[in-house]
Amino acid sequence: MILKKPIVIKEKKLVINMVCAVSCSEENEQSDLFSNTMAVLLQSNIDYNHEVIEYDPKIHTFAFERNLIHDIDRAMVDDELYVLYQPKVCSNTKMIFGVEALLRWKHPVHGVISPGIFIPVLEENGKMHEVTDWLINHVCRQIMFWMNGGNEAFKVAINIPGSYFTSPQLMEMLKQSISKYEIESKYLELEITETSVIDQIENAIRAVSVFKEFGCTVALDDFGTGVSSLSYLKRLPISTLKIDKSFVDDVPQSEKDSAIMKAIISLGHSLKLKVVIEGVETEDQMNFLSQNFENPIIQGYYYSKPLNAVEVVEWVKAFETQSVAVS
Ligand code: C2E
Ligand code: CA
Ligand code: CA
């Protein structure tokens, strides 16, 4: 009501049109909430004025998604797309195991959009292969910058969409970027999710072997959230297992989750795999993991949120200095 009246600033009248978009959803469909409200706001052919509008799929087509698909090419050229790096730490030896590259998009209209929003849209519309190529080039260039700046290079993990993992183009792109920036393949790890592997298991086994031969390690991401079939785990020549955050959330309070966590870590170790535990946030979780495992590899806010390329180097230096001082 207040906003309906013009606001007077220095004798000039300012008229504001307001619309409030609302989207409701079942608990398990939360990922659509943001894009549905954006679809209301971006419906260019309807002029809402001082109204509260609930998202209606019959009226509000996905203008937001169309915008993202349209804007992604510009985002790659203009560096609206950027990369953050989250450290993975071997918690007892205090060594840095590597970092994971995580995409962000600073959109001129929508602000910083989370990858959980824009990646599924780009994936559904066949744009993630190009974006992954952009990311590989960006990460290899960054590794070169780190090395040229006299810093130790980290192994950087790149998330690869399932649909791209078995494509020959991915190998071409890796070879090109590695040779362009004169870095070594051992600095790259490819992360694939178990759900994407299971649909094309024979091709995936072949692809993992080829990448391994080339010198890039492969990690199986979000382990435990999909089918977690032991028969394919035995056959895939991966080097790292990443345990999904959902298993650590209620550790150590939940006896069942603690037992599952112990079982998955033991399984990984007995298969001679490195095991990374994702999403560790609290001291209690860390104590549980350190007490039960010799040298758990931790990626989580307990150590650090994802950082930009400059911050991550400073973080690692500070962490290593602190660790030396303590030991
Ligand atoms: P993911 O691959 O499982 O990445 C880990 C996510 O967990 C990241 O979210 C990271 O910021 C978050 N995380 C790490 N530690 C903690 C913690 O202690 N607490 C909490 N609450 N969160 C933590 P982010 O960056 O929002 O990425 C979400 C997902 O988007 C990723 O999940 C991945 O599936 C996808 N993604 C991100 N970057 C890329 C990319 O470059 N390519 C592809 N294909 N997917 C990407
Ligand atoms: Ca990942
Ligand atoms: Ca994950």
PDB file of C-alpha atoms in Angstrom, residues 92-209:
ATOM      1  CA  ASN A  92      46.051 -35.640  10.518  1.00  0.00           C
ATOM      2  CA  THR A  93      49.141 -34.968   8.394  1.00  0.00           C
ATOM      3  CA  LYS A  94      47.856 -31.422   7.616  1.00  0.00           C
ATOM      4  CA  MET A  95      48.824 -31.834   3.958  1.00  0.00           C
ATOM      5  CA  ILE A  96      46.769 -30.315   1.145  1.00  0.00           C
ATOM      6  CA  PHE A  97      45.301 -33.128  -0.953  1.00  0.00           C
ATOM      7  CA  GLY A  98      44.055 -30.733  -3.643  1.00  0.00           C
ATOM      8  CA  VAL A  99      41.228 -28.330  -4.375  1.00  0.00           C
ATOM      9  CA  GLU A 100      37.876 -28.652  -6.119  1.00  0.00           C
ATOM     10  CA  ALA A 101      36.972 -26.111  -8.821  1.00  0.00           C
ATOM     11  CA  LEU A 102      33.406 -24.851  -8.320  1.00  0.00           C
ATOM     12  CA  LEU A 103      31.634 -22.649 -10.837  1.00  0.00           C
ATOM     13  CA  ARG A 104      29.844 -19.390 -10.049  1.00  0.00           C
ATOM     14  CA  TRP A 105      27.961 -17.009 -12.349  1.00  0.00           C
ATOM     15  CA  LYS A 106      27.793 -13.284 -11.604  1.00  0.00           C
ATOM     16  CA  HIS A 107      24.864 -12.389 -13.823  1.00  0.00           C
ATOM     17  CA  PRO A 108      24.392  -8.657 -14.533  1.00  0.00           C
ATOM     18  CA  VAL A 109      20.630  -8.861 -13.836  1.00  0.00           C
ATOM     19  CA  HIS A 110      20.158 -11.823 -11.496  1.00  0.00           C
ATOM     20  CA  GLY A 111      23.288 -11.381  -9.348  1.00  0.00           C
ATOM     21  CA  VAL A 112      25.412 -14.338  -8.265  1.00  0.00           C
ATOM     22  CA  ILE A 113      23.573 -17.515  -9.280  1.00  0.00           C
ATOM     23  CA  SER A 114      24.399 -20.783  -7.551  1.00  0.00           C
ATOM     24  CA  PRO A 115      25.574 -23.713  -9.716  1.00  0.00           C
ATOM     25  CA  GLY A 116      22.722 -25.739  -8.223  1.00  0.00           C
ATOM     26  CA  ILE A 117      20.389 -23.422 -10.200  1.00  0.00           C
ATOM     27  CA  PHE A 118      22.148 -22.802 -13.501  1.00  0.00           C
ATOM     28  CA  ILE A 119      23.941 -26.119 -14.117  1.00  0.00           C
ATOM     29  CA  PRO A 120      20.773 -28.272 -14.381  1.00  0.00           C
ATOM     30  CA  VAL A 121      19.278 -25.683 -16.799  1.00  0.00           C
ATOM     31  CA  LEU A 122      22.403 -25.649 -18.979  1.00  0.00           C
ATOM     32  CA  GLU A 123      22.682 -29.431 -18.801  1.00  0.00           C
ATOM     33  CA  GLU A 124      19.080 -29.941 -19.958  1.00  0.00           C
ATOM     34  CA  ASN A 125      19.724 -27.595 -22.850  1.00  0.00           C
ATOM     35  CA  GLY A 126      22.982 -29.129 -24.038  1.00  0.00           C
ATOM     36  CA  LYS A 127      25.216 -26.234 -22.943  1.00  0.00           C
ATOM     37  CA  MET A 128      27.321 -27.941 -20.263  1.00  0.00           C
ATOM     38  CA  HIS A 129      29.846 -29.436 -22.685  1.00  0.00           C
ATOM     39  CA  GLU A 130      30.893 -25.961 -23.824  1.00  0.00           C
ATOM     40  CA  VAL A 131      30.940 -24.694 -20.245  1.00  0.00           C
ATOM     41  CA  THR A 132      33.107 -27.645 -19.170  1.00  0.00           C
ATOM     42  CA  ASP A 133      35.533 -26.847 -22.009  1.00  0.00           C
ATOM     43  CA  TRP A 134      35.658 -23.243 -20.768  1.00  0.00           C
ATOM     44  CA  LEU A 135      36.299 -24.529 -17.228  1.00  0.00           C
ATOM     45  CA  ILE A 136      39.100 -26.910 -18.272  1.00  0.00           C
ATOM     46  CA  ASN A 137      40.858 -24.102 -20.158  1.00  0.00           C
ATOM     47  CA  HIS A 138      40.351 -21.715 -17.218  1.00  0.00           C
ATOM     48  CA  VAL A 139      41.657 -24.199 -14.618  1.00  0.00           C
ATOM     49  CA  CYS A 140      44.731 -25.194 -16.677  1.00  0.00           C
ATOM     50  CA  ARG A 141      45.565 -21.496 -17.177  1.00  0.00           C
ATOM     51  CA  GLN A 142      45.162 -20.928 -13.432  1.00  0.00           C
ATOM     52  CA  ILE A 143      47.520 -23.817 -12.619  1.00  0.00           C
ATOM     53  CA  MET A 144      50.085 -22.217 -14.951  1.00  0.00           C
ATOM     54  CA  PHE A 145      49.618 -18.822 -13.178  1.00  0.00           C
ATOM     55  CA  TRP A 146      50.089 -20.452  -9.773  1.00  0.00           C
ATOM     56  CA  MET A 147      53.268 -22.177 -10.899  1.00  0.00           C
ATOM     57  CA  ASN A 148      54.660 -19.103 -12.671  1.00  0.00           C
ATOM     58  CA  GLY A 149      53.989 -17.119  -9.502  1.00  0.00           C
ATOM     59  CA  GLY A 150      56.320 -19.452  -7.616  1.00  0.00           C
ATOM     60  CA  ASN A 151      53.519 -21.223  -5.772  1.00  0.00           C
ATOM     61  CA  GLU A 152      53.234 -24.951  -5.420  1.00  0.00           C
ATOM     62  CA  ALA A 153      50.568 -26.233  -7.816  1.00  0.00           C
ATOM     63  CA  PHE A 154      47.568 -28.079  -6.420  1.00  0.00           C
ATOM     64  CA  LYS A 155      45.771 -30.990  -7.939  1.00  0.00           C
ATOM     65  CA  VAL A 156      42.517 -29.405  -9.128  1.00  0.00           C
ATOM     66  CA  ALA A 157      39.347 -31.472  -9.374  1.00  0.00           C
ATOM     67  CA  ILE A 158      36.918 -30.565 -12.158  1.00  0.00           C
ATOM     68  CA  ASN A 159      33.285 -31.735 -12.151  1.00  0.00           C
ATOM     69  CA  ILE A 160      32.468 -33.442 -15.449  1.00  0.00           C
ATOM     70  CA  PRO A 161      28.811 -33.852 -16.480  1.00  0.00           C
ATOM     71  CA  GLY A 162      27.891 -37.514 -17.022  1.00  0.00           C
ATOM     72  CA  SER A 163      26.859 -36.885 -20.607  1.00  0.00           C
ATOM     73  CA  TYR A 164      30.333 -35.510 -21.433  1.00  0.00           C
ATOM     74  CA  PHE A 165      32.534 -37.997 -19.603  1.00  0.00           C
ATOM     75  CA  THR A 166      32.590 -40.630 -22.333  1.00  0.00           C
ATOM     76  CA  SER A 167      32.852 -38.163 -25.222  1.00  0.00           C
ATOM     77  CA  PRO A 168      36.137 -38.161 -27.245  1.00  0.00           C
ATOM     78  CA  GLN A 169      35.900 -34.356 -27.293  1.00  0.00           C
ATOM     79  CA  LEU A 170      36.653 -34.229 -23.553  1.00  0.00           C
ATOM     80  CA  MET A 171      39.999 -35.956 -24.037  1.00  0.00           C
ATOM     81  CA  GLU A 172      40.819 -33.607 -26.920  1.00  0.00           C
ATOM     82  CA  MET A 173      40.043 -30.587 -24.753  1.00  0.00           C
ATOM     83  CA  LEU A 174      42.190 -31.887 -21.883  1.00  0.00           C
ATOM     84  CA  LYS A 175      45.126 -32.568 -24.195  1.00  0.00           C
ATOM     85  CA  GLN A 176      44.824 -29.143 -25.844  1.00  0.00           C
ATOM     86  CA  SER A 177      44.639 -27.159 -22.589  1.00  0.00           C
ATOM     87  CA  ILE A 178      47.414 -29.121 -20.880  1.00  0.00           C
ATOM     88  CA  SER A 179      49.780 -28.573 -23.789  1.00  0.00           C
ATOM     89  CA  LYS A 180      48.736 -24.904 -24.332  1.00  0.00           C
ATOM     90  CA  TYR A 181      49.596 -23.979 -20.712  1.00  0.00           C
ATOM     91  CA  GLU A 182      52.491 -26.440 -20.433  1.00  0.00           C
ATOM     92  CA  ILE A 183      51.275 -28.109 -17.262  1.00  0.00           C
ATOM     93  CA  GLU A 184      51.243 -31.779 -16.315  1.00  0.00           C
ATOM     94  CA  SER A 185      48.174 -34.000 -16.465  1.00  0.00           C
ATOM     95  CA  LYS A 186      48.792 -35.144 -12.868  1.00  0.00           C
ATOM     96  CA  TYR A 187      47.470 -31.777 -11.680  1.00  0.00           C
ATOM     97  CA  LEU A 188      43.956 -32.608 -12.884  1.00  0.00           C
ATOM     98  CA  GLU A 189      41.364 -34.840 -11.272  1.00  0.00           C
ATOM     99  CA  LEU A 190      38.022 -35.488 -12.947  1.00  0.00           C
ATOM    100  CA  GLU A 191      34.953 -35.866 -10.722  1.00  0.00           C
ATOM    101  CA  ILE A 192      32.054 -37.921 -12.021  1.00  0.00           C
ATOM    102  CA  THR A 193      28.913 -38.848 -10.130  1.00  0.00           C
ATOM    103  CA  GLU A 194      27.932 -42.464  -9.583  1.00  0.00           C
ATOM    104  CA  THR A 195      24.462 -41.841 -11.049  1.00  0.00           C
ATOM    105  CA  SER A 196      25.977 -40.669 -14.330  1.00  0.00           C
ATOM    106  CA  VAL A 197      28.300 -43.682 -14.481  1.00  0.00           C
ATOM    107  CA  ILE A 198      25.727 -46.384 -13.943  1.00  0.00           C
ATOM    108  CA  ASP A 199      23.762 -45.623 -17.147  1.00  0.00           C
ATOM    109  CA  GLN A 200      26.815 -46.295 -19.290  1.00  0.00           C
ATOM    110  CA  ILE A 201      29.002 -48.481 -17.155  1.00  0.00           C
ATOM    111  CA  GLU A 202      31.049 -50.196 -19.901  1.00  0.00           C
ATOM    112  CA  ASN A 203      31.850 -46.884 -21.623  1.00  0.00           C
ATOM    113  CA  ALA A 204      32.592 -45.278 -18.270  1.00  0.00           C
ATOM    114  CA  ILE A 205      35.082 -48.034 -17.330  1.00  0.00           C
ATOM    115  CA  ARG A 206      36.832 -47.529 -20.677  1.00  0.00           C
ATOM    116  CA  ALA A 207      36.887 -43.734 -20.230  1.00  0.00           C
ATOM    117  CA  VAL A 208      38.293 -43.894 -16.681  1.00  0.00           C
ATOM    118  CA  SER A 209      41.088 -46.219 -17.903  1.00  0.00           C
TER     119      SER A 209
END
